[in-house]
JSON list of C-alpha atoms and ligand atoms in Angstrom, two decimals:
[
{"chain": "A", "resi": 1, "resn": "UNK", "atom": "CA", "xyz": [155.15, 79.50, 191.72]},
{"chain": "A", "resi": 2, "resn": "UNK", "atom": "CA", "xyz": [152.57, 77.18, 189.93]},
{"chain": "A", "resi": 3, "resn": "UNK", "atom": "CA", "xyz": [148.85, 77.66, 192.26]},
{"chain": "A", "resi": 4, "resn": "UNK", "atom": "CA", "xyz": [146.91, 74.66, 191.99]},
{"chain": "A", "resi": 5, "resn": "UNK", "atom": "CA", "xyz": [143.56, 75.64, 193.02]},
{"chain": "A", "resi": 6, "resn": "UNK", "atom": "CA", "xyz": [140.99, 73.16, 193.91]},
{"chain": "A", "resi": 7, "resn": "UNK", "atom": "CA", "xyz": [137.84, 71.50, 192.35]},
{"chain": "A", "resi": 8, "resn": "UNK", "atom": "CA", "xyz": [135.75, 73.98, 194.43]},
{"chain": "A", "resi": 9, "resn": "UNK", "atom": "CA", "xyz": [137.59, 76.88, 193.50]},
{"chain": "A", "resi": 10, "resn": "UNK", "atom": "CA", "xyz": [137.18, 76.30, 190.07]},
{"chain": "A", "resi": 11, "resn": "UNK", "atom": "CA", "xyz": [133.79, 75.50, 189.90]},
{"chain": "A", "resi": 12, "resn": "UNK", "atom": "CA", "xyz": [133.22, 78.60, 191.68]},
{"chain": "A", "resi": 13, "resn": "UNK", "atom": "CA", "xyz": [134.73, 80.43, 189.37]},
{"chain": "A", "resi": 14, "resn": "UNK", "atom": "CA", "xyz": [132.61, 78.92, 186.23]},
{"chain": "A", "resi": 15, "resn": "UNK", "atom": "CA", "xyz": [129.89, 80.23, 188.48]},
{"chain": "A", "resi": 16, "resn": "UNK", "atom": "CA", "xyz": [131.27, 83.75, 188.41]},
{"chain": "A", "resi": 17, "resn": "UNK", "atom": "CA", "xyz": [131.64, 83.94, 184.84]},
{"chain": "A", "resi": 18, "resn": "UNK", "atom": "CA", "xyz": [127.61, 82.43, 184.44]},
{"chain": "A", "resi": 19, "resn": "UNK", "atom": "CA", "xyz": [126.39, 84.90, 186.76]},
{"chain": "A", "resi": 20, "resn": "UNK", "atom": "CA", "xyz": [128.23, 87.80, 184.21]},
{"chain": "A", "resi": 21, "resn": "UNK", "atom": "CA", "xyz": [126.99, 85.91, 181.21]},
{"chain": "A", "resi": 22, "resn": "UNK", "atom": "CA", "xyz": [125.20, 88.16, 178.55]},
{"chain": "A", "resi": 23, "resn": "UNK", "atom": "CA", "xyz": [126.58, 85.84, 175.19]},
{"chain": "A", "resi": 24, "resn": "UNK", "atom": "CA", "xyz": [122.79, 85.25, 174.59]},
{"chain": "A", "resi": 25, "resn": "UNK", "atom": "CA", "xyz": [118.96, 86.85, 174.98]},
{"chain": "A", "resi": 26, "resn": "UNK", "atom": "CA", "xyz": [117.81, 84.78, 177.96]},
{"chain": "A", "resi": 27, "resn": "UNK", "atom": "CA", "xyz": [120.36, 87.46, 180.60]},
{"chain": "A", "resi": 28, "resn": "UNK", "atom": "CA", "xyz": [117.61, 89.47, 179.28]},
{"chain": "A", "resi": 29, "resn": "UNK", "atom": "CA", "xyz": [114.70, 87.52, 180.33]},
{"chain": "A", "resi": 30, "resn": "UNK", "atom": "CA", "xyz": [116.30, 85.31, 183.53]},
{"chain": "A", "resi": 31, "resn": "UNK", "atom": "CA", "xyz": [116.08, 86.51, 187.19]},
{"chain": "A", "resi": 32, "resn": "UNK", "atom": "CA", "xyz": [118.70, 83.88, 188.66]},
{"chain": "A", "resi": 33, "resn": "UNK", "atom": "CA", "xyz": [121.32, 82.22, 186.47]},
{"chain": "A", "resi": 34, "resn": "UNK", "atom": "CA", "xyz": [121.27, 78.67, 187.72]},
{"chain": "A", "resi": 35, "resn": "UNK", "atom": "CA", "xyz": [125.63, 77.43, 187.57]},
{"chain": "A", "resi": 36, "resn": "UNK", "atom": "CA", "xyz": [124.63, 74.08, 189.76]},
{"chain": "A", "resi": 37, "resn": "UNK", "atom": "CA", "xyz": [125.36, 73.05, 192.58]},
{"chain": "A", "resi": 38, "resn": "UNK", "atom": "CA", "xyz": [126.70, 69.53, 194.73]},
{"chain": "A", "resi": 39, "resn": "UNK", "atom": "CA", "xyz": [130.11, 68.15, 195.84]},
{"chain": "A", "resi": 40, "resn": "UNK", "atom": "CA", "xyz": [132.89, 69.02, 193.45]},
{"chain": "A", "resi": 41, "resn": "UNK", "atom": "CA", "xyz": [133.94, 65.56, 194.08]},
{"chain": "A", "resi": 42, "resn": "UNK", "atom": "CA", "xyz": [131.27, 63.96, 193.35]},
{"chain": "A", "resi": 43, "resn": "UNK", "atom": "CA", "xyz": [131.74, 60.74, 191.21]},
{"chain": "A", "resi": 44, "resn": "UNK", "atom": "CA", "xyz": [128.30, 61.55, 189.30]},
{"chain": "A", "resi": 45, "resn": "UNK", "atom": "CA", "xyz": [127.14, 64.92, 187.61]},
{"chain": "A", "resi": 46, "resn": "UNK", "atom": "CA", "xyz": [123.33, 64.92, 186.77]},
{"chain": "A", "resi": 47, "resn": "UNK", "atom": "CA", "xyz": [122.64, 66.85, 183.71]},
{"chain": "A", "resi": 48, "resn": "UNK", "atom": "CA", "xyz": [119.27, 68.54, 183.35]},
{"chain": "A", "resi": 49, "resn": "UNK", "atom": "CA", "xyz": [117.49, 70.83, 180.71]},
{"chain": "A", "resi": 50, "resn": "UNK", "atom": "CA", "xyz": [117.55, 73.89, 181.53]},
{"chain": "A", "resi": 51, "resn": "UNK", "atom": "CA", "xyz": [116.28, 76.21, 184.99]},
{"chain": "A", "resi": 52, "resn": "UNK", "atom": "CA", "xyz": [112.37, 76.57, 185.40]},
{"chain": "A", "resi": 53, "resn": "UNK", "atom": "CA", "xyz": [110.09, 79.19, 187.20]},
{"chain": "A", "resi": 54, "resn": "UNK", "atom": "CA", "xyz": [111.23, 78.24, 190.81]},
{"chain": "A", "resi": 55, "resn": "UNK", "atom": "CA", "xyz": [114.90, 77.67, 189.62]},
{"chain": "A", "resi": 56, "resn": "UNK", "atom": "CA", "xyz": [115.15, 81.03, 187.93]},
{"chain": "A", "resi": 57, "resn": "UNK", "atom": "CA", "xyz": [113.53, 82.76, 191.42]},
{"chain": "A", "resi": 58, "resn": "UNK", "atom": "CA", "xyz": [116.09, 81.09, 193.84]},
{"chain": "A", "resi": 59, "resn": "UNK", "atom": "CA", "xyz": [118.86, 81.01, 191.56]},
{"chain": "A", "resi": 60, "resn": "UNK", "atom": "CA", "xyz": [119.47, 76.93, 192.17]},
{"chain": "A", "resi": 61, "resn": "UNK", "atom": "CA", "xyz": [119.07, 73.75, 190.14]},
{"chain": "A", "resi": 62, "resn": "UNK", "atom": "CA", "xyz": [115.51, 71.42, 190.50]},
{"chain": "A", "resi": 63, "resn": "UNK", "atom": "CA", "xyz": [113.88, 72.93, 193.16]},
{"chain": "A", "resi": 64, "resn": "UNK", "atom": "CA", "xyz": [110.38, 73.13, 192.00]},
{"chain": "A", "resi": 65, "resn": "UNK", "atom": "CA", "xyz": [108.08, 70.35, 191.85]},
{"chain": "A", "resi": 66, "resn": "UNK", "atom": "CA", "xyz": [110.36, 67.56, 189.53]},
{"chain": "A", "resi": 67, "resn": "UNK", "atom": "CA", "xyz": [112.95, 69.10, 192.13]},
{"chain": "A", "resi": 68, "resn": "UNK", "atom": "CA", "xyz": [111.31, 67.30, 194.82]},
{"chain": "A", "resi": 69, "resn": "UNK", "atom": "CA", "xyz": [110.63, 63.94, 192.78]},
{"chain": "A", "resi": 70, "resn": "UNK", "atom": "CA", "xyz": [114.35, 64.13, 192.06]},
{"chain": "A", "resi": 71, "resn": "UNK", "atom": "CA", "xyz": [115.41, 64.34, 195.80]},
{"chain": "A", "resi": 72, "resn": "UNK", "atom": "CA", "xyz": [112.77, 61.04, 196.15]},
{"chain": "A", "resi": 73, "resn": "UNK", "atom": "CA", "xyz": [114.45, 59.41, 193.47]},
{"chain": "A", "resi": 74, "resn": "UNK", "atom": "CA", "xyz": [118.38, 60.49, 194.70]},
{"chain": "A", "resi": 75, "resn": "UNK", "atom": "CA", "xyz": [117.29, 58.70, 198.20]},
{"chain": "A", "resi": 76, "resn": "UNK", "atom": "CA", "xyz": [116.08, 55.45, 196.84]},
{"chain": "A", "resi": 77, "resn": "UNK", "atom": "CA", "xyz": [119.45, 55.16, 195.11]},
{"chain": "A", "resi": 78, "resn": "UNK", "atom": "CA", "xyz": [121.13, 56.19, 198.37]},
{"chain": "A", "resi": 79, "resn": "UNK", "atom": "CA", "xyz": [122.58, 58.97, 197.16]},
{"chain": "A", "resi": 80, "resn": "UNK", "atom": "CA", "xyz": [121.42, 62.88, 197.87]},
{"chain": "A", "resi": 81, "resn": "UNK", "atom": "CA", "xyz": [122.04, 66.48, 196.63]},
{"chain": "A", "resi": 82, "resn": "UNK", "atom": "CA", "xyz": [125.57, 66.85, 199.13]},
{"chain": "A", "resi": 83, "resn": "UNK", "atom": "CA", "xyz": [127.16, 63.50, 197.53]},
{"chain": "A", "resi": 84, "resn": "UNK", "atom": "CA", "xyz": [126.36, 64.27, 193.66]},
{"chain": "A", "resi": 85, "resn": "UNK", "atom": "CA", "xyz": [126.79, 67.52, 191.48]},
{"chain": "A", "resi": 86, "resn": "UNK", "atom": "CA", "xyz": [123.48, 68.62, 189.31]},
{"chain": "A", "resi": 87, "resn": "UNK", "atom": "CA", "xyz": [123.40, 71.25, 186.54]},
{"chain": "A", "resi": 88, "resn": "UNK", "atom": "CA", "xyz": [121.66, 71.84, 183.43]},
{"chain": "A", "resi": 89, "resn": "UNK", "atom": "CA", "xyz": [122.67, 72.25, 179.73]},
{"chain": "A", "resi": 90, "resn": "UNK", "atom": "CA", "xyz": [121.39, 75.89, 179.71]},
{"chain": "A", "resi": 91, "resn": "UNK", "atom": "CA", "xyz": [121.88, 77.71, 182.94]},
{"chain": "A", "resi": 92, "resn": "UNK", "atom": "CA", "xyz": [119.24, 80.64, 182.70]},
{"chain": "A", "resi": 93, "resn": "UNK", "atom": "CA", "xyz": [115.46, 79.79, 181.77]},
{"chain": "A", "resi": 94, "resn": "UNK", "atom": "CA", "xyz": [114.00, 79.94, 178.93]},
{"chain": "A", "resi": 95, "resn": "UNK", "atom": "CA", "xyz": [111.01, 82.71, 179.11]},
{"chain": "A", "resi": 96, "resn": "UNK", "atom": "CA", "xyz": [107.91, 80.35, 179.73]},
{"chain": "A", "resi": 97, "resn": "UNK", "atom": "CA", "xyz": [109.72, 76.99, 180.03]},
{"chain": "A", "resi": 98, "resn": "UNK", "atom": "CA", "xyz": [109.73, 77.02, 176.35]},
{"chain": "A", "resi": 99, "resn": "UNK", "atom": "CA", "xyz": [112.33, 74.02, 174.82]},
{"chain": "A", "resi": 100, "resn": "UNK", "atom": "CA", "xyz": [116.25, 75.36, 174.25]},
{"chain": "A", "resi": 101, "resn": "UNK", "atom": "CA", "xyz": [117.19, 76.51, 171.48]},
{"chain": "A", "resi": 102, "resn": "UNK", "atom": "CA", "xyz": [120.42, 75.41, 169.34]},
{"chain": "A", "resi": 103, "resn": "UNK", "atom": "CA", "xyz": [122.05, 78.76, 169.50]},
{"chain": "A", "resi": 104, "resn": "UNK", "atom": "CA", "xyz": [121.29, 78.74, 173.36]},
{"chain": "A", "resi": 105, "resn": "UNK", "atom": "CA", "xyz": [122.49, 75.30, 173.61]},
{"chain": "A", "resi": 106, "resn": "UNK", "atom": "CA", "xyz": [126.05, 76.30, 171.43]},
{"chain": "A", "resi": 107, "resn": "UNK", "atom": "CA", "xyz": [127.01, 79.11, 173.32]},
{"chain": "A", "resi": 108, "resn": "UNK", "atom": "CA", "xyz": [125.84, 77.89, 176.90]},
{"chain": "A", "resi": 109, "resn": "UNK", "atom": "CA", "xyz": [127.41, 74.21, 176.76]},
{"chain": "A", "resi": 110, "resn": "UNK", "atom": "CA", "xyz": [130.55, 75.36, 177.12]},
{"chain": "A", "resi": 111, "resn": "UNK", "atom": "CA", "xyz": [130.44, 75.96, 180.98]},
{"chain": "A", "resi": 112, "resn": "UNK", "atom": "CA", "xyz": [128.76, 72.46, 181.35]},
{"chain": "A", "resi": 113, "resn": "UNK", "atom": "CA", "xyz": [132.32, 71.22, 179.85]},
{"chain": "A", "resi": 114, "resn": "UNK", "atom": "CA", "xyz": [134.25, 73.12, 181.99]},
{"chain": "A", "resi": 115, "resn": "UNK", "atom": "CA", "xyz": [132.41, 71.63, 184.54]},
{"chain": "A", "resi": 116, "resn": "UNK", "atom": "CA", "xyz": [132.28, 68.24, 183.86]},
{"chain": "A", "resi": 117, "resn": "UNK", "atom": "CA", "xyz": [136.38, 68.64, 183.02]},
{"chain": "A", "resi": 118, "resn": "UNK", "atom": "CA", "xyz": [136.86, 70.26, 186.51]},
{"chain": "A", "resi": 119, "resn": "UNK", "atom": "CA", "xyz": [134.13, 67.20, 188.51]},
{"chain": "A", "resi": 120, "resn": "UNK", "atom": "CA", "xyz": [135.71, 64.27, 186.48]},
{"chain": "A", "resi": 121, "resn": "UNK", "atom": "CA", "xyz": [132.30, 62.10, 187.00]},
{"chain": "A", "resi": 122, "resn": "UNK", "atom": "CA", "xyz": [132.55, 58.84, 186.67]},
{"chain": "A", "resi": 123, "resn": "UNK", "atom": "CA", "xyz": [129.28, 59.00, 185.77]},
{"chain": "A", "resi": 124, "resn": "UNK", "atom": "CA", "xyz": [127.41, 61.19, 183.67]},
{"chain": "A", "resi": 125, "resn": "UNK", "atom": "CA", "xyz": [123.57, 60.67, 184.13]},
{"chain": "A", "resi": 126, "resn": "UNK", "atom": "CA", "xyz": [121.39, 62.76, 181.78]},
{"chain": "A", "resi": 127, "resn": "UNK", "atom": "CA", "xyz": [117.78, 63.41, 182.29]},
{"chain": "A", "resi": 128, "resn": "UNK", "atom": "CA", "xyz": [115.64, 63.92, 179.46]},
{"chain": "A", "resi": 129, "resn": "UNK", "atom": "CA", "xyz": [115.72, 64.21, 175.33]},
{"chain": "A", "resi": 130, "resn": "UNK", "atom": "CA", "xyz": [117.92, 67.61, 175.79]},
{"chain": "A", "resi": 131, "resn": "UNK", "atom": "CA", "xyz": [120.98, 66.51, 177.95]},
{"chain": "A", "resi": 132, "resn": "UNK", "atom": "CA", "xyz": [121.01, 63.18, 176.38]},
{"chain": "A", "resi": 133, "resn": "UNK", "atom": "CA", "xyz": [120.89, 64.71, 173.00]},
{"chain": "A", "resi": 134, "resn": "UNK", "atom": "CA", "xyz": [123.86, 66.95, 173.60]},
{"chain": "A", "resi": 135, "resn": "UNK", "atom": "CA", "xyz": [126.06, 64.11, 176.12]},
{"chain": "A", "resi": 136, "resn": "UNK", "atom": "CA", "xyz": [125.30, 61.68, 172.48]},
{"chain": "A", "resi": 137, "resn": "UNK", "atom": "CA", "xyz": [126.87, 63.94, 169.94]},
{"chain": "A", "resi": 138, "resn": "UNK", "atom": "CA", "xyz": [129.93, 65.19, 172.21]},
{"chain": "A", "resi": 139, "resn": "UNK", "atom": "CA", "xyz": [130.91, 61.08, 172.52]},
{"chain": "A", "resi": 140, "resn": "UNK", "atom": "CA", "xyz": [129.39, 60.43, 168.74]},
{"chain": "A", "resi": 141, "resn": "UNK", "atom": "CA", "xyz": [126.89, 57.94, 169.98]},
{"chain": "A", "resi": 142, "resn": "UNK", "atom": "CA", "xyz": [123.57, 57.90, 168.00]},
{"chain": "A", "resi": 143, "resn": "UNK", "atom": "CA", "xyz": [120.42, 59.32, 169.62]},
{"chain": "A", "resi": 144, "resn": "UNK", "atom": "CA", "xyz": [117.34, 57.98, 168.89]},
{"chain": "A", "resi": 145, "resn": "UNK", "atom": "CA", "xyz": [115.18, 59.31, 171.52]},
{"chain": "A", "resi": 146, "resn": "UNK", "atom": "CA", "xyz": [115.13, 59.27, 175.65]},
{"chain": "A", "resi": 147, "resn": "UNK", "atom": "CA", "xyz": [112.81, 56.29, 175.53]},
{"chain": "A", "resi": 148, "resn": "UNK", "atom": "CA", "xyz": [115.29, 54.21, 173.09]},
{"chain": "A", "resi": 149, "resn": "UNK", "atom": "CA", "xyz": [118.40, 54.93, 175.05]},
{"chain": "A", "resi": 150, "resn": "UNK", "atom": "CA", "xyz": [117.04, 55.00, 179.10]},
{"chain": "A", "resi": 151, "resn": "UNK", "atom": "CA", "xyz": [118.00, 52.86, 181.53]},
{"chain": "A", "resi": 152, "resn": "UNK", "atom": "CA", "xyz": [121.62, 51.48, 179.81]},
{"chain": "A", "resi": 153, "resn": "UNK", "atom": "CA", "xyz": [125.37, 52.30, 180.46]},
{"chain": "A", "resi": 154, "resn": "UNK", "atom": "CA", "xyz": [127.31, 53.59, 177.79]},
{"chain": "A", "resi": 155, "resn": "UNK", "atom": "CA", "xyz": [130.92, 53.48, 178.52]},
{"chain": "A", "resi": 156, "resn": "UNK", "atom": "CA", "xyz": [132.80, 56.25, 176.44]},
{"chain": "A", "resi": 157, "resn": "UNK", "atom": "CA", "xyz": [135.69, 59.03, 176.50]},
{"chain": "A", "resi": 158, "resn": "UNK", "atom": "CA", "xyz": [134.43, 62.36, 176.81]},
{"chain": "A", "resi": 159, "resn": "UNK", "atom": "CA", "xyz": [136.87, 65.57, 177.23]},
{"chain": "A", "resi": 160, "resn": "UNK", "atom": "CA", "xyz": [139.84, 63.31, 177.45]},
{"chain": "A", "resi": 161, "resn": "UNK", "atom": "CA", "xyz": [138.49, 61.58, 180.26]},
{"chain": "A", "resi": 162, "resn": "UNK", "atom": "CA", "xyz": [136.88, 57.64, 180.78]},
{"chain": "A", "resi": 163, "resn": "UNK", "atom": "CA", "xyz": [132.92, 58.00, 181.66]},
{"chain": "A", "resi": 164, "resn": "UNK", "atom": "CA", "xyz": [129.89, 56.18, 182.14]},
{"chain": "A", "resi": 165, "resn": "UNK", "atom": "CA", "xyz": [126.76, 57.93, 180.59]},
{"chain": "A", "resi": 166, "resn": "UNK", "atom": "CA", "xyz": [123.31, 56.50, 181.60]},
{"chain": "A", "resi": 167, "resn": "UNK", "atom": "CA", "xyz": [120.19, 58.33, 180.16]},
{"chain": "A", "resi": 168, "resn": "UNK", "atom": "CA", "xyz": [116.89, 58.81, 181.99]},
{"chain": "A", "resi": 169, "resn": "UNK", "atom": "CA", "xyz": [114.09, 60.57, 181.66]},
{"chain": "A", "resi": 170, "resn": "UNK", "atom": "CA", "xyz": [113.38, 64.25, 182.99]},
{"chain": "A", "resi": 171, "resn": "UNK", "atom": "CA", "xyz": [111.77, 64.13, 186.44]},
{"chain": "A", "resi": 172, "resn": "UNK", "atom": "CA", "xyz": [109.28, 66.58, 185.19]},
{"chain": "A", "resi": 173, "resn": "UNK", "atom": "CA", "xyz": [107.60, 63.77, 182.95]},
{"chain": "A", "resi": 174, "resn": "UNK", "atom": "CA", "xyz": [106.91, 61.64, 186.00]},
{"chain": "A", "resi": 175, "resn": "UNK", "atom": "CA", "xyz": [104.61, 64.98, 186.89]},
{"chain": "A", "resi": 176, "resn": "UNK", "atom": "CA", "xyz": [102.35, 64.34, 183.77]},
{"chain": "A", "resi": 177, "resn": "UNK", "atom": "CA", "xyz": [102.44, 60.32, 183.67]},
{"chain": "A", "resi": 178, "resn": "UNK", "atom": "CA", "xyz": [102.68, 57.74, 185.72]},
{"chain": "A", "resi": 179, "resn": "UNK", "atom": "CA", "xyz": [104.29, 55.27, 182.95]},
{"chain": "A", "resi": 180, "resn": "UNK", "atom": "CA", "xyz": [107.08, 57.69, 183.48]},
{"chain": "A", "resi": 181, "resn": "UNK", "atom": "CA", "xyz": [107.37, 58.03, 187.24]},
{"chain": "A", "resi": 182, "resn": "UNK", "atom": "CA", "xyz": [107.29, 54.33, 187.43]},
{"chain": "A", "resi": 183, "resn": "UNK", "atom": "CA", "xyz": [110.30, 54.40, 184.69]},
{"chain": "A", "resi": 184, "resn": "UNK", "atom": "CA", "xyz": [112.62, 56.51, 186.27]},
{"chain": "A", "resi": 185, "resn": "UNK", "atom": "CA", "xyz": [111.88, 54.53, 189.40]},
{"chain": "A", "resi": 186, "resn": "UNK", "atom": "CA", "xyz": [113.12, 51.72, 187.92]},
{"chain": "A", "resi": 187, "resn": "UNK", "atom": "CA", "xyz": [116.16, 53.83, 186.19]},
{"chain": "A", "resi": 188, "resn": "UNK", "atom": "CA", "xyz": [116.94, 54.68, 189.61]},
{"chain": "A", "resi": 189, "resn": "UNK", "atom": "CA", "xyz": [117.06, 51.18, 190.97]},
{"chain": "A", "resi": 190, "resn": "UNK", "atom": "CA", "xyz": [119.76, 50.18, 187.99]},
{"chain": "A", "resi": 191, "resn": "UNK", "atom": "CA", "xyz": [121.67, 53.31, 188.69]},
{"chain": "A", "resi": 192, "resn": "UNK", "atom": "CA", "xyz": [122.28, 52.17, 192.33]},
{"chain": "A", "resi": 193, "resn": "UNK", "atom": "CA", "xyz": [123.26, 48.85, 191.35]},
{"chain": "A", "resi": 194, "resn": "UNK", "atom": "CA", "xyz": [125.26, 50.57, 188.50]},
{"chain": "A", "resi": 195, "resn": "UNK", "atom": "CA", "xyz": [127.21, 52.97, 191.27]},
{"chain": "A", "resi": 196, "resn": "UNK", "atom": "CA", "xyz": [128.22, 50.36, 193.50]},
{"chain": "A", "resi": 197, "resn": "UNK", "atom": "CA", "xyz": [131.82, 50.09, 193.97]},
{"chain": "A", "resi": 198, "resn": "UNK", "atom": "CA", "xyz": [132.91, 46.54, 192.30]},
{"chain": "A", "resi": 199, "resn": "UNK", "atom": "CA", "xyz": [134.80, 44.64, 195.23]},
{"chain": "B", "resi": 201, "resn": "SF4", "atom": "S1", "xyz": [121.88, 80.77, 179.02]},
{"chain": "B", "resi": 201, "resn": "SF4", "atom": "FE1", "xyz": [124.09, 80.46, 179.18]},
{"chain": "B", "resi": 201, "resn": "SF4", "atom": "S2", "xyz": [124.94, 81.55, 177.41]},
{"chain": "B", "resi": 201, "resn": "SF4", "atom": "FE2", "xyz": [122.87, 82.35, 177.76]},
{"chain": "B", "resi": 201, "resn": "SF4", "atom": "S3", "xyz": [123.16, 84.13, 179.10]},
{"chain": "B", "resi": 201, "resn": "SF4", "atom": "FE3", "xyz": [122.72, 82.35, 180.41]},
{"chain": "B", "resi": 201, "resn": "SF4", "atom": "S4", "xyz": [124.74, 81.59, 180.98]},
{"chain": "B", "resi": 201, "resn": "SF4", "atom": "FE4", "xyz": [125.03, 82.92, 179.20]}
]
């Protein structure tokens, strides 16, 4: 007897193999792993860096202060943390918020594709240099830098599957600037228009 098991199910079970993760130094260092966390059926995954100080403490994605600018920015696109799915390309923090590193980023990406296989997004919105970065070279797509590539659709194949990526910046740079609050504000704005259902 074949045992289909669903979306939920196997997310959760990405999330048990995170939480036994030790392939590199930051089990060491981490307090929470951070697997993610939304509707498995969500129609659009939000790809982060990686967890920061009050991510690593409660053990879930953006809840610190860029948290809170995201959940700002998720309502004025009608959308909210129960109708999308949010993880990061690493999934324990980096001691002091320091950037990822490429061996971190080889050996951790893996469970963001199993994830991203299992959700199926028909969008893929990345946030920040990191996740874009990564999201570019899986779907061979230059990268020339979050402020070149923000803001536009890119319609590609990724893990077999037909996707929409659209860049942004982090929320965390709308903390330090207001050029870049007022950016992803506007991001935000396309995004909805992006999202709606074609009649
Ligand atoms: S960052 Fe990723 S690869 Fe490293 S220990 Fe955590 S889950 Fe494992």
């Amino acid at each position: 007897m074949v045992v289909v098991l669903s979306k939920g199910k196997l997310l959760d079970s990405i999330s048990t193999e995170i939480i036994a993760c030790r392939k590199c130094e930051l089990c060491r260092t981490r307090k929470n792993p951070v697997p993610g966390e939304g509707s498995p059926n969500s129609q659009i995954m939000f790809i982060g860096e990686a967890p920061g100080y009050w991510e690593d403490t409660k053990g879930k994605p953006f809840v610190g202060a860029a948290g809170k600018f995201l959940d700002t920015l998720l309502a004025e696109a009608d959308l909210s943390r129960q109708t999308v799915f949010i993880a990061n390309i690493l999934k324990c923090r980096p001691p002091k918020n320091r950037e990822p590193l490429p061996d971190e980023i080889q050996k951790c990406t893996p469970y963001l594709d199993s994830q991203i296989r299992i959700i199926q997004p028909r969008f893929i919105v990345t946030l920040g240099n990191y996740s874009t970065a990564y999201i570019f070279s899986k779907v061979m797509l230059p990268f020339n830098g979050i402020t070149q590539t923000h803001g536009k659709t890119y319609e590609t194949t990724i893990l077999g599957m037909q996707t929409t990526i659209f860049p942004t910046f982090h929320p965390a740079a709308a903390l330090y600037s207001g050029r870049y609050k007022e950016l992803l504000q506007q991001d935000f704005q396309l995004l909805k228009r992006y999202i709606r259902p074609k009649n």
